[in-house]
mmCIF file of C-alpha atoms and ligand atoms in Angstrom:
data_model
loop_
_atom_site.group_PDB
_atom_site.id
_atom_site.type_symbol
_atom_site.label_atom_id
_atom_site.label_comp_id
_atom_site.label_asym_id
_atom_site.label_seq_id
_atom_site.Cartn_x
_atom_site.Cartn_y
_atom_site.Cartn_z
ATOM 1 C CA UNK A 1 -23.878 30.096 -19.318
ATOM 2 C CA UNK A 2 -22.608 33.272 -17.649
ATOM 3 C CA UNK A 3 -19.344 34.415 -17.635
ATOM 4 C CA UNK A 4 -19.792 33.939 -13.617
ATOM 5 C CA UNK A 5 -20.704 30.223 -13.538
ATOM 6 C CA UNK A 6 -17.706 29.560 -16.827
ATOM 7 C CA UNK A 7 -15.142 31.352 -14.491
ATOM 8 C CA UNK A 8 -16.284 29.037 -11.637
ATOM 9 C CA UNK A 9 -16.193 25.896 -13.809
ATOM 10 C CA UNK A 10 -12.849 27.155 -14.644
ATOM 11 C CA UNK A 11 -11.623 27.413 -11.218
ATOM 12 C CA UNK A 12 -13.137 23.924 -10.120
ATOM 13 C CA UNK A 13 -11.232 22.471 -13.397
ATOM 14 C CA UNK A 14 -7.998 24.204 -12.042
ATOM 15 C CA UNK A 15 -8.298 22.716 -9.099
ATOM 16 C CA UNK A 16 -8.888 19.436 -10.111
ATOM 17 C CA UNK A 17 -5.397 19.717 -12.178
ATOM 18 C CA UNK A 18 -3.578 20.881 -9.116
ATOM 19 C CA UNK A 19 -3.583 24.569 -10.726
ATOM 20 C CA UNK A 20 -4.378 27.338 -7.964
ATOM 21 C CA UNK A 21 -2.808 25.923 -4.962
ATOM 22 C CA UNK A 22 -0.181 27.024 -2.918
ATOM 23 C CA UNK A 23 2.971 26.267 -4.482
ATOM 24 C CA UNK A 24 3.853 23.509 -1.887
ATOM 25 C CA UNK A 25 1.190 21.544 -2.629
ATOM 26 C CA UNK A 26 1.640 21.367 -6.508
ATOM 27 C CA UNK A 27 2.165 17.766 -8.128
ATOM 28 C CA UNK A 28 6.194 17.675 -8.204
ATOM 29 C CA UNK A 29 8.318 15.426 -10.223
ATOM 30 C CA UNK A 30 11.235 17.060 -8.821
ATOM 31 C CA UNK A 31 11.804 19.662 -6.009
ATOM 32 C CA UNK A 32 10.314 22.586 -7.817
ATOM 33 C CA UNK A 33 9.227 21.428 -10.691
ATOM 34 C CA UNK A 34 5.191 22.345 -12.055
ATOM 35 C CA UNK A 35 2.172 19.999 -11.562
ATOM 36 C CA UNK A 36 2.195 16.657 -13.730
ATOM 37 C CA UNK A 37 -0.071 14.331 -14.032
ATOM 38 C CA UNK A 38 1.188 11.644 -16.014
ATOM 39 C CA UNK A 39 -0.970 8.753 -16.913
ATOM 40 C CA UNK A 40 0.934 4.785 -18.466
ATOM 41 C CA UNK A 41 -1.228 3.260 -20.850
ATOM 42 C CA UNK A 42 -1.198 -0.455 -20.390
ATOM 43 C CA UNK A 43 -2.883 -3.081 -23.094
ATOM 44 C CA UNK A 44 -5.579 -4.882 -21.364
ATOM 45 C CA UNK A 45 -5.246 -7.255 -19.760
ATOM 46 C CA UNK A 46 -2.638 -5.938 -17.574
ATOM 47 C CA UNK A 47 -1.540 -6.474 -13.474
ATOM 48 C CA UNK A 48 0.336 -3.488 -11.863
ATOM 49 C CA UNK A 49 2.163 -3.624 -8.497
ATOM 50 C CA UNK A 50 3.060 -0.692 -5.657
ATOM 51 C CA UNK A 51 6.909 -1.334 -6.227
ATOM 52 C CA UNK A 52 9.229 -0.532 -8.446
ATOM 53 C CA UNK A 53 11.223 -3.277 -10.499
ATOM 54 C CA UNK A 54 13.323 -5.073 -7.797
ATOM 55 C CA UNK A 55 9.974 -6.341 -6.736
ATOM 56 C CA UNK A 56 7.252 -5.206 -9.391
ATOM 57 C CA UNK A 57 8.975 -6.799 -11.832
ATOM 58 C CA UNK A 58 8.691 -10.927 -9.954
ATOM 59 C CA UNK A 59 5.931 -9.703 -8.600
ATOM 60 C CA UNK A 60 4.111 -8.680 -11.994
ATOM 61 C CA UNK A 61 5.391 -11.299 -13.753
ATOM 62 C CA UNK A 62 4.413 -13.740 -12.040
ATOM 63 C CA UNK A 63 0.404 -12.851 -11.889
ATOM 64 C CA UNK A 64 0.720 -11.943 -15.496
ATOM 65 C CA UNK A 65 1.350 -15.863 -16.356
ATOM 66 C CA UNK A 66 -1.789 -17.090 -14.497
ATOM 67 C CA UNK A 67 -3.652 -14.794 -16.691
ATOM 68 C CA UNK A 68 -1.515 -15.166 -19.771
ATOM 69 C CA UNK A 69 -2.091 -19.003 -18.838
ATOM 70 C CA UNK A 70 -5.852 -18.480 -18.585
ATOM 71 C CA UNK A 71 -6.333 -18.291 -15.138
ATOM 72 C CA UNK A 72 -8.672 -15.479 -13.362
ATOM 73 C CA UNK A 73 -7.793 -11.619 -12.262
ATOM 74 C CA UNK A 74 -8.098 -12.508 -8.607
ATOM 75 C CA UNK A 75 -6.059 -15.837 -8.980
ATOM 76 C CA UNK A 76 -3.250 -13.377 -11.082
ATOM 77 C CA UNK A 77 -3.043 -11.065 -8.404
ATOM 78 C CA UNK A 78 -2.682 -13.021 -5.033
ATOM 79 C CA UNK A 79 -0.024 -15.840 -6.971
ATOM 80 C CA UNK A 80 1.655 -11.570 -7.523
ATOM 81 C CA UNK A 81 1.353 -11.111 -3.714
ATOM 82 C CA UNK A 82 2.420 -14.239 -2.789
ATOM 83 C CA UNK A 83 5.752 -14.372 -4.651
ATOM 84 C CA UNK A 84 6.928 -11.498 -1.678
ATOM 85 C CA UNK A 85 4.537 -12.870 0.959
ATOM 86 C CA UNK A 86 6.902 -16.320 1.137
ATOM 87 C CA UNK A 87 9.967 -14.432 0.455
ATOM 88 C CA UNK A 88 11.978 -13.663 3.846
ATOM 89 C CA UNK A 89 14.263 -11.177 2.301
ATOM 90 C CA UNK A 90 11.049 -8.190 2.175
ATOM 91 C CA UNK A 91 10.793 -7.173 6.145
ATOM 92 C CA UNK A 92 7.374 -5.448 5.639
ATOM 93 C CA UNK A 93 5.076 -8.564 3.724
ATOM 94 C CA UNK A 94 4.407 -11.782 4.941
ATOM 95 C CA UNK A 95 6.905 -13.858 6.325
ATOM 96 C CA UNK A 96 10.151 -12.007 7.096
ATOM 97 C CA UNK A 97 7.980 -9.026 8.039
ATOM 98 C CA UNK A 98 9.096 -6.937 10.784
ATOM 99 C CA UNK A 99 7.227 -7.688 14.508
ATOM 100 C CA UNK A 100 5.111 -5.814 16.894
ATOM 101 C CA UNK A 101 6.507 -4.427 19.934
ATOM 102 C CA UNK A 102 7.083 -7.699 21.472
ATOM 103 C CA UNK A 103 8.497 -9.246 18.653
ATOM 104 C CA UNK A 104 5.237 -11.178 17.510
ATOM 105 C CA UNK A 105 4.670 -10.839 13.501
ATOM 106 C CA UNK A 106 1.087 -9.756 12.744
ATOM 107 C CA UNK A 107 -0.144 -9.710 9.275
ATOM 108 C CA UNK A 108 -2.913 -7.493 7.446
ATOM 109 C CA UNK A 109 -4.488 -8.514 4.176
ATOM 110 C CA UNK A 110 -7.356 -7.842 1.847
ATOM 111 C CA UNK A 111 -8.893 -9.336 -1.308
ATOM 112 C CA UNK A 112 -11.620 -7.868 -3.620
ATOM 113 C CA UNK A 113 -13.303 -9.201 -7.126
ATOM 114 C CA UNK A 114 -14.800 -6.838 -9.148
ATOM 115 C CA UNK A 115 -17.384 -8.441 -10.581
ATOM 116 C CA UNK A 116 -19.392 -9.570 -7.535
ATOM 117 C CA UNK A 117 -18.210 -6.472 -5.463
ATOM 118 C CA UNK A 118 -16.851 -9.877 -3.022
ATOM 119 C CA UNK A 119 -13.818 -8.762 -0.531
ATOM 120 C CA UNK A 120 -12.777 -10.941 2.279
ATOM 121 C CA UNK A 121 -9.665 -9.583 4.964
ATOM 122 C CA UNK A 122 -8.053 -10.593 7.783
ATOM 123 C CA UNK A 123 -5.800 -8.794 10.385
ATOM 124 C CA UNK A 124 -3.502 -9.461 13.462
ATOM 125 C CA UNK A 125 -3.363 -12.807 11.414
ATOM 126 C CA UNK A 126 -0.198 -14.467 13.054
ATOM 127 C CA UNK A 127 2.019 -17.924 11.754
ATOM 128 C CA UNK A 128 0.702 -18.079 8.520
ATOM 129 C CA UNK A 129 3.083 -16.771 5.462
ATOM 130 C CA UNK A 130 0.429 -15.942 3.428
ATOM 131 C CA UNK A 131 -2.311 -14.002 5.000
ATOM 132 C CA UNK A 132 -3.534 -13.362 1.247
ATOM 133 C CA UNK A 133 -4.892 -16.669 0.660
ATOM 134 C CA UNK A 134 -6.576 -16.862 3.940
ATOM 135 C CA UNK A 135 -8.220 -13.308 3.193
ATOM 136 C CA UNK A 136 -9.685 -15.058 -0.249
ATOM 137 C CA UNK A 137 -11.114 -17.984 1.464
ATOM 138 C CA UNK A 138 -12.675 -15.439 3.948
ATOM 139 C CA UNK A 139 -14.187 -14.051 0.942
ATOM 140 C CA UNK A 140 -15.340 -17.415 -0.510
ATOM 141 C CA UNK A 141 -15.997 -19.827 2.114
ATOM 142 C CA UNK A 142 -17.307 -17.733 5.231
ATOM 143 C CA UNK A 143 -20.549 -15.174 5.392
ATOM 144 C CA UNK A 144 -17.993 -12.727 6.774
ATOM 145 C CA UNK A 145 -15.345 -9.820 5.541
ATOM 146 C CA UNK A 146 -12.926 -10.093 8.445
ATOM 147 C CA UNK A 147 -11.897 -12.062 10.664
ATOM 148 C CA UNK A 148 -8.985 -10.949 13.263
ATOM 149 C CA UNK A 149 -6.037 -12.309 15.369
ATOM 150 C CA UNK A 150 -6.839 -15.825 17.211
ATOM 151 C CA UNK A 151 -9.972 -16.748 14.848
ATOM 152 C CA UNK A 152 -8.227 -15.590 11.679
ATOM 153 C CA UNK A 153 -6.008 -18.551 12.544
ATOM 154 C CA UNK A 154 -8.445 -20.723 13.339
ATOM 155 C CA UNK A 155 -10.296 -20.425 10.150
ATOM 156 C CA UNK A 156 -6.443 -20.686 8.346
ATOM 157 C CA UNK A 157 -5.729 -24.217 10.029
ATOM 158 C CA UNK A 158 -9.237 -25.388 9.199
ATOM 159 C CA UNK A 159 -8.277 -24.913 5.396
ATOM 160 C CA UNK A 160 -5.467 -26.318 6.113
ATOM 161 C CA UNK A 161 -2.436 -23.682 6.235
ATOM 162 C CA UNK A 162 0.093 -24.576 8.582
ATOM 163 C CA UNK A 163 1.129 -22.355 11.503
ATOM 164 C CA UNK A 164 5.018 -21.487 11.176
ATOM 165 C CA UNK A 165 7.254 -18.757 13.036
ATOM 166 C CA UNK A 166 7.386 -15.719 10.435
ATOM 167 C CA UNK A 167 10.309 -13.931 13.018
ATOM 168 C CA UNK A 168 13.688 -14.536 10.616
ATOM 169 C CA UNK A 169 16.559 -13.835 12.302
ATOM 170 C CA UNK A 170 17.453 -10.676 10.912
ATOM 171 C CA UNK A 171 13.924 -9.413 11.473
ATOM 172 C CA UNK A 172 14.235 -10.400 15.289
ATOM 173 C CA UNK A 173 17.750 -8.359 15.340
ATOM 174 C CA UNK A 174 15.910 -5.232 13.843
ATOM 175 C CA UNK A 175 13.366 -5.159 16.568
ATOM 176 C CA UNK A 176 16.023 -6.428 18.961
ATOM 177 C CA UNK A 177 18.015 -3.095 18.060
ATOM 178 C CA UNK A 178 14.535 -1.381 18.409
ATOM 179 C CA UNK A 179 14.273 -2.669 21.852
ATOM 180 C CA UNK A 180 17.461 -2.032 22.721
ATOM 181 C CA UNK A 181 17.414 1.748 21.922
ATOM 182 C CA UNK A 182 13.771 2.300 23.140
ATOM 183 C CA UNK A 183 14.442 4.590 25.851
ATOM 184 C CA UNK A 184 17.239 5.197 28.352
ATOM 185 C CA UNK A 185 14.743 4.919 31.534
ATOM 186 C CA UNK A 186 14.635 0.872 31.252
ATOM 187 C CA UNK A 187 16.513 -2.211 31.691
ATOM 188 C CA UNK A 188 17.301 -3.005 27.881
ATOM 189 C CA UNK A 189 20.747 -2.591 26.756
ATOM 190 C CA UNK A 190 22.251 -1.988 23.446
ATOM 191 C CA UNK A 191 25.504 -3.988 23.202
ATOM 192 C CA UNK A 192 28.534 -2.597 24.181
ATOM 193 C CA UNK A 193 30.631 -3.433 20.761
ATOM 194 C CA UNK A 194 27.961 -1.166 18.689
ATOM 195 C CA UNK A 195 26.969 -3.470 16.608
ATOM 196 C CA UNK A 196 23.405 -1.531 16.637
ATOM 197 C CA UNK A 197 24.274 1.614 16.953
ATOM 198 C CA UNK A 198 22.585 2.624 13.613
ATOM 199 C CA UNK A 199 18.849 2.892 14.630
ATOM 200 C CA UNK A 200 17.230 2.898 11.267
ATOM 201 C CA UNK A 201 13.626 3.952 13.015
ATOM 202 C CA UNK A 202 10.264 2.524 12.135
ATOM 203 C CA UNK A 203 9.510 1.417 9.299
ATOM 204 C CA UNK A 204 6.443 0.975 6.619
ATOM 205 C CA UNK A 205 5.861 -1.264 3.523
ATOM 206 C CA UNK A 206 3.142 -3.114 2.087
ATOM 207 C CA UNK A 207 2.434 -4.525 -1.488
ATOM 208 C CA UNK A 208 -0.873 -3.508 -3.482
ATOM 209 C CA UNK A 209 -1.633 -6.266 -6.806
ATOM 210 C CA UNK A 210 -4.261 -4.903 -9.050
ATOM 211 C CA UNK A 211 -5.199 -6.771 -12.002
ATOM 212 C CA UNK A 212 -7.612 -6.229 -15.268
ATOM 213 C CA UNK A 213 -8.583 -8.827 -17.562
ATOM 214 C CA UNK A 214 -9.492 -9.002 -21.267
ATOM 215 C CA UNK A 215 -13.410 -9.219 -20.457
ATOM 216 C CA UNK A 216 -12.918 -5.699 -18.308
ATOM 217 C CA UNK A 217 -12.986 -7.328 -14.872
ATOM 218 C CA UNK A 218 -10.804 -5.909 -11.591
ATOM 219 C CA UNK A 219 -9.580 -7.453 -8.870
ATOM 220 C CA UNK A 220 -7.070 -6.456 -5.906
ATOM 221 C CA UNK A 221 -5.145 -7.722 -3.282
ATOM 222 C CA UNK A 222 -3.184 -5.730 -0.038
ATOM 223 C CA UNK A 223 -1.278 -7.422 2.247
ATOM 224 C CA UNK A 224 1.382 -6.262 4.956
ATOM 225 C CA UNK A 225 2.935 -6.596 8.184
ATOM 226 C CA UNK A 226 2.245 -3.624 8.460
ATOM 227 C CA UNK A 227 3.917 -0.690 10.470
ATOM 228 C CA UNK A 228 7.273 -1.669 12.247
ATOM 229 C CA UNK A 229 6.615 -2.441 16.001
ATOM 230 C CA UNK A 230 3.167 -1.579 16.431
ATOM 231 C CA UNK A 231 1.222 -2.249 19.534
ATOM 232 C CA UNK A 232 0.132 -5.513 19.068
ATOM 233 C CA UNK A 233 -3.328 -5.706 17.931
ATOM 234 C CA UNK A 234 -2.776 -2.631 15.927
ATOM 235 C CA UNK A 235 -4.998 -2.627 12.736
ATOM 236 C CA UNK A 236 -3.524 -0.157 9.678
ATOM 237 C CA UNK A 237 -5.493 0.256 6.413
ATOM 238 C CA UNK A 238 -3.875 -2.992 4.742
ATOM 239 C CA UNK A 239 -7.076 -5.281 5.486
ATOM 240 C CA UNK A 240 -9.789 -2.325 5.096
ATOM 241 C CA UNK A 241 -11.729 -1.827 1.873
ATOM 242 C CA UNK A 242 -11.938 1.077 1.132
ATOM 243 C CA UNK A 243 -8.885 2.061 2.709
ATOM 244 C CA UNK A 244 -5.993 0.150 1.987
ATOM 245 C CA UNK A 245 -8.289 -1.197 -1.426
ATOM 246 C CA UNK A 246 -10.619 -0.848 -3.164
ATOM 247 C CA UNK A 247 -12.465 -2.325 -6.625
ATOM 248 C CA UNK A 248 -15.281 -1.238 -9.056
ATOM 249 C CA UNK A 249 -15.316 -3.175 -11.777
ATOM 250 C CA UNK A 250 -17.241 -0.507 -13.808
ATOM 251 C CA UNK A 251 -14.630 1.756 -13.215
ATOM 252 C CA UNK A 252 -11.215 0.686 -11.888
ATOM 253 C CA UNK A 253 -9.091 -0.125 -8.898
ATOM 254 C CA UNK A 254 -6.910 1.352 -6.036
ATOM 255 C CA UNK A 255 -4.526 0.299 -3.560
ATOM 256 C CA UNK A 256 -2.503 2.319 -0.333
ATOM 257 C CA UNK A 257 0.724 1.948 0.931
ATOM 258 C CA UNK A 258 2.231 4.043 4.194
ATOM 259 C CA UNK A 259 1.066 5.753 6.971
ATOM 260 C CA UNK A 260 -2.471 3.462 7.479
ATOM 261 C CA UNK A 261 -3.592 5.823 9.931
ATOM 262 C CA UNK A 262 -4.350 8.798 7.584
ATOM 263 C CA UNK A 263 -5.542 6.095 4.467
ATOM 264 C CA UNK A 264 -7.902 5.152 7.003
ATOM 265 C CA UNK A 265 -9.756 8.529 8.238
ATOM 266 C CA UNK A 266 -9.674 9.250 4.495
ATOM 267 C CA UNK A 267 -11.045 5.979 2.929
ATOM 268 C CA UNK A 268 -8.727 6.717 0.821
ATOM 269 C CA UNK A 269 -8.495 4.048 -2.016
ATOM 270 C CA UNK A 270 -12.947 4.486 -1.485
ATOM 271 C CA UNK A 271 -12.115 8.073 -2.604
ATOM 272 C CA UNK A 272 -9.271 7.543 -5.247
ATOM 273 C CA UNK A 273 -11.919 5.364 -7.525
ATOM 274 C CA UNK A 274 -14.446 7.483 -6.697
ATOM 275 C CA UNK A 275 -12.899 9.958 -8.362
ATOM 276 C CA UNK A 276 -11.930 8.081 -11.483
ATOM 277 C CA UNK A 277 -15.592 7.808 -11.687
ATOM 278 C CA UNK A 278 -15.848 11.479 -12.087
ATOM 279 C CA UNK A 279 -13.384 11.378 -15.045
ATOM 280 C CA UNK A 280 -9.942 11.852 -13.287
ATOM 281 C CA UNK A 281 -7.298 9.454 -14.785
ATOM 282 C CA UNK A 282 -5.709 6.933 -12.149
ATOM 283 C CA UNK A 283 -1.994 9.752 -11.375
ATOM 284 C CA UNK A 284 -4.697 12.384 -11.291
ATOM 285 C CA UNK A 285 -7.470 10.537 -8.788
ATOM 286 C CA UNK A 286 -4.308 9.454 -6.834
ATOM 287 C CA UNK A 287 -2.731 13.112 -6.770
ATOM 288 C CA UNK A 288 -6.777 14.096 -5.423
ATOM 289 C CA UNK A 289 -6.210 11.315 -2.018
ATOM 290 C CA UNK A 290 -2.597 12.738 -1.432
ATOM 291 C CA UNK A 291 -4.116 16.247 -0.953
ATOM 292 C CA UNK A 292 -6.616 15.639 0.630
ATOM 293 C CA UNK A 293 -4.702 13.906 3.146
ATOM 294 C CA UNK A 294 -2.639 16.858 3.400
ATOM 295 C CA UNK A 295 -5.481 19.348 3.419
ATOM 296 C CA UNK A 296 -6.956 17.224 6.833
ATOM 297 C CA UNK A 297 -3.403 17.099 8.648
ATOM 298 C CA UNK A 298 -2.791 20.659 7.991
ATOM 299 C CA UNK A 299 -6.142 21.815 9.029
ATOM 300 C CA UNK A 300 -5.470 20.151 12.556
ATOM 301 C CA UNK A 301 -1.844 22.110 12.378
ATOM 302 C CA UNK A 302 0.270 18.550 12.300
ATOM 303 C CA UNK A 303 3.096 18.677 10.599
ATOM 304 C CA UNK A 304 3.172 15.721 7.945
ATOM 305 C CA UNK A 305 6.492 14.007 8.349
ATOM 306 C CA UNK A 306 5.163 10.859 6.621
ATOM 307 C CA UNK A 307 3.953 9.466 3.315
ATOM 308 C CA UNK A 308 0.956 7.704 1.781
ATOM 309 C CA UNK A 309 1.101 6.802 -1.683
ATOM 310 C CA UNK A 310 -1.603 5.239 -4.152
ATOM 311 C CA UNK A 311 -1.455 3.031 -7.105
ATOM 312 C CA UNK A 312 -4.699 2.925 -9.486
ATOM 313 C CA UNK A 313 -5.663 1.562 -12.863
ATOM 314 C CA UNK A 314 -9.110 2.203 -14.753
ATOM 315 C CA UNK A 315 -11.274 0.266 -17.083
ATOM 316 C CA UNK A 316 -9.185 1.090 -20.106
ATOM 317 C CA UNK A 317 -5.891 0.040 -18.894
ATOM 318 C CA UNK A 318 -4.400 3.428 -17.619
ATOM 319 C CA UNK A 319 -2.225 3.227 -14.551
ATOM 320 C CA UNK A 320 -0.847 6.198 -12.286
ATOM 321 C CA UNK A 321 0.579 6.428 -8.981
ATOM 322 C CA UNK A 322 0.981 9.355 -6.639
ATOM 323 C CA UNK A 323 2.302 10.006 -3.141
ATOM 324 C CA UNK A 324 2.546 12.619 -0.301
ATOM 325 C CA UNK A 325 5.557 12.901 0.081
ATOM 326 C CA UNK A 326 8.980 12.140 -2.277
ATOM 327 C CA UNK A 327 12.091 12.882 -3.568
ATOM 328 C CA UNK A 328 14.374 13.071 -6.887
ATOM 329 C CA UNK A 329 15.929 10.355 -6.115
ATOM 330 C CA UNK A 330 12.996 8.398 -4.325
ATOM 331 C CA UNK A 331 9.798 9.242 -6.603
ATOM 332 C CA UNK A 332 7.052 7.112 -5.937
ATOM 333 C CA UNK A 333 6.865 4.280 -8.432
ATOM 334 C CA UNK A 334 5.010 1.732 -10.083
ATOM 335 C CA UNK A 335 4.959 -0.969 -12.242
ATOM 336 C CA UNK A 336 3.160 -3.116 -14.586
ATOM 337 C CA UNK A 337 3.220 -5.885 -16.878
ATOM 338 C CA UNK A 338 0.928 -6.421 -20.024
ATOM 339 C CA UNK A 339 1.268 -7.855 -23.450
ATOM 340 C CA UNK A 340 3.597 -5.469 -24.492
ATOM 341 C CA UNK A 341 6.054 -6.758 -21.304
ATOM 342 C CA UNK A 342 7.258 -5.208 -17.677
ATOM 343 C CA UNK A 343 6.990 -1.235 -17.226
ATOM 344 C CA UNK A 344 8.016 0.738 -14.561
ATOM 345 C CA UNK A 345 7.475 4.502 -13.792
ATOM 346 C CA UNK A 346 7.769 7.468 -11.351
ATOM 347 C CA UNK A 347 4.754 9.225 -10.533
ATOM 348 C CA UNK A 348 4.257 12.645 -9.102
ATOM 349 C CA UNK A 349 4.831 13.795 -5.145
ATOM 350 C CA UNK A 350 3.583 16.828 -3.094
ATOM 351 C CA UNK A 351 5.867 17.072 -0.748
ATOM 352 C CA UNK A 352 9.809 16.620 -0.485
ATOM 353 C CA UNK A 353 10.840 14.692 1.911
ATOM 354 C CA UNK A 354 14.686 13.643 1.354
ATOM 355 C CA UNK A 355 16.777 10.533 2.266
ATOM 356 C CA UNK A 356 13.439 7.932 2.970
ATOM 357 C CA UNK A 357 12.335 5.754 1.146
ATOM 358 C CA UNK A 358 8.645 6.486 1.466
ATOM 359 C CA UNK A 359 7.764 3.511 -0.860
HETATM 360 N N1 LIG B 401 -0.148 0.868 5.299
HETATM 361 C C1 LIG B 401 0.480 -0.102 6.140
HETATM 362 C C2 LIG B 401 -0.013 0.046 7.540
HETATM 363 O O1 LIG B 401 -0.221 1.155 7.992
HETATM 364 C C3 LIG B 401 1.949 -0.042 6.153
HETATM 365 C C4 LIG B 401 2.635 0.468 4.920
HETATM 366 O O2 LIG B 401 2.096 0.457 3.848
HETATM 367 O O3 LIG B 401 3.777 0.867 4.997
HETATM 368 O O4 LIG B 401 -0.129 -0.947 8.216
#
């Protein structure tokens, strides 16, 4: 080899660990601090969740009993999904979730089982709490990967879900106080006492469940209301594989939370296991989708005032998690539970963005 091609092969390497780019762009686990690429061993079989404790640790312990108790990787991760699916006190999953512009809840989802390659989604899915379960039997009982909106719910009453209103109260004040504070050109009034006077803005949130089981399978599950106040009919990444999820059961699983847009027009959770294929662990693969969501925003001159952040695990059992943007206090985390018990950790960030919580 000549000393040409090495120093090339040495440069590509660099790259790939974050080396060589412009300071702003290293991996940070604190404002300033060098590129890390940290990388959680878990003990197959093992689920991991987008969140940290408050809700990975439920969350994760409650899909690892249906596999501890024998059941399968896809069963594991949607009971995971479901535990903050039917609880009203999360305002960005399932019922409880935070409405569209006129106050309507619309949910995203996606399934996907690693060892037939199966997925099944649905979006704009309205009155059901669990839009997770529907996206399964999409998978297993239709010749279809998504079904939208007014036939989503349809196909959910024909299994038999019921149709309920998902608006709690304290999710219809929040996009009552959204209303309210839209603009000053209309005919919406905040009230006079104040009591909204603290706009808190838009917001984002979704849950990713990945799960591996003893024999080496994958399976995943997204699911969302997606962003705060959307036009209705808005799509984000939640119910797109590739974007918002993705499984390959000969090499591992992804998931995407944030700003669906740029997931999206990045197939980003596509391109996180794609490059675990090429031999990046799951922080460093994750680190790879963050920058290049960066590199395509700052190409067009936007300045990136939002986050994306991906969870992965591989084949072995390693787990990482990355994001755009973060903080000290507000790293991005994740968490899993195996044998061993429930684990939480802070991954790296590229960019500081102070006082959110990107998560
Ligand atoms: N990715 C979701 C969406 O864009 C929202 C989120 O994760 O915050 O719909």
């Amino acid at each position: 080899m000549s000393a040409r091609w090495s120093r090339r092969g040495f440069f590509r390497l660099a790259a790939a660990l974050g080396f060589g780019l412009p300071a702003a762009a290293r991996a940070k686990t604190g404002p300033g601090k060098p590129a890390a690429t940290p990388t959680w061993r878990g003990r197959p079989p093992l689920v991991v969740c987008s969140r940290g404790p408050e809700w990975g640790r439920p969350v994760s312990e409650a899909a690892w009993q249906v596999l501890a108790s024998g059941g399968g990787v896809l069963d594991a991760v949607i009971a995971g999904a479901n535990v903050v699916e039917l609880d009203p006190r999360d305002d960005s999953v399932g019922y409880g979730g935070l409405p569209n512009e006129e106050g309507v809840v619309q949910l995203d989802s996606c399934v996907m089982y690693g060892p037939t390659h199966d997925c099944g989604a649905v979006a704009c899915l309205e009155g059901i709490k669990t839009p997770s379960r529907v996206a399964r039997l999409v998978m297993e009982r239709t010749d279809h990967m998504l079904l939208v909106g007014r036939g989503a719910q349809r196909f959910a009453r024909a299994h038999g879900f019921q149709v309920e209103n998902l608006l709690t109260e304290q999710a219809r004040l929040e996009w009552l106080r959204w209303k309210e504070n839209l603009s000053r050109d209309d005919d919406w009034l905040p009230p006079r006492d104040g009591i909204y006077r603290d706009r808190q803005g838009r917001r984002h949130g979704t849950i990713n469940v990945l799960g591996l089981d003893g024999a080496g399978n994958l399976a995943g599950v997204t699911t969302t209301s997606g962003l705060s106040f959307k036009i209705p009919g808005r799509v984000g990444d939640s119910p797109i594989i590739g974007a918002g999820l993705y499984v390959d059961n000969d090499v591992g699983a992804a998931g995407a939370t944030g700003r669906g847009e740029e997931v999206i027009r990045s197939c980003a959770s596509f391109f996180v296991v794609e490059c675990m294929r090429r031999g990046m662990n799951p922080t460093a693969a994750c680190l790879a989708a963050c920058r290049r969501i960066i590199a395509i925003n700052r190409r067009n001159g936007v300045t990136i005032d939002f986050s994306d952040k991906f969870v992965a695990v591989n084949k072995r059992g390693q787990v990482g998690c990355a994001a755009v943007m973060g903080s000290k206090k507000k790293p991005p985390l994740v968490a899993w539970r195996d044998g061993s018990g429930f684990h939480s950790q802070a991954g790296p960030y590229l960019l500081t963005g102070r006082g959110k919580n990107w998560d």
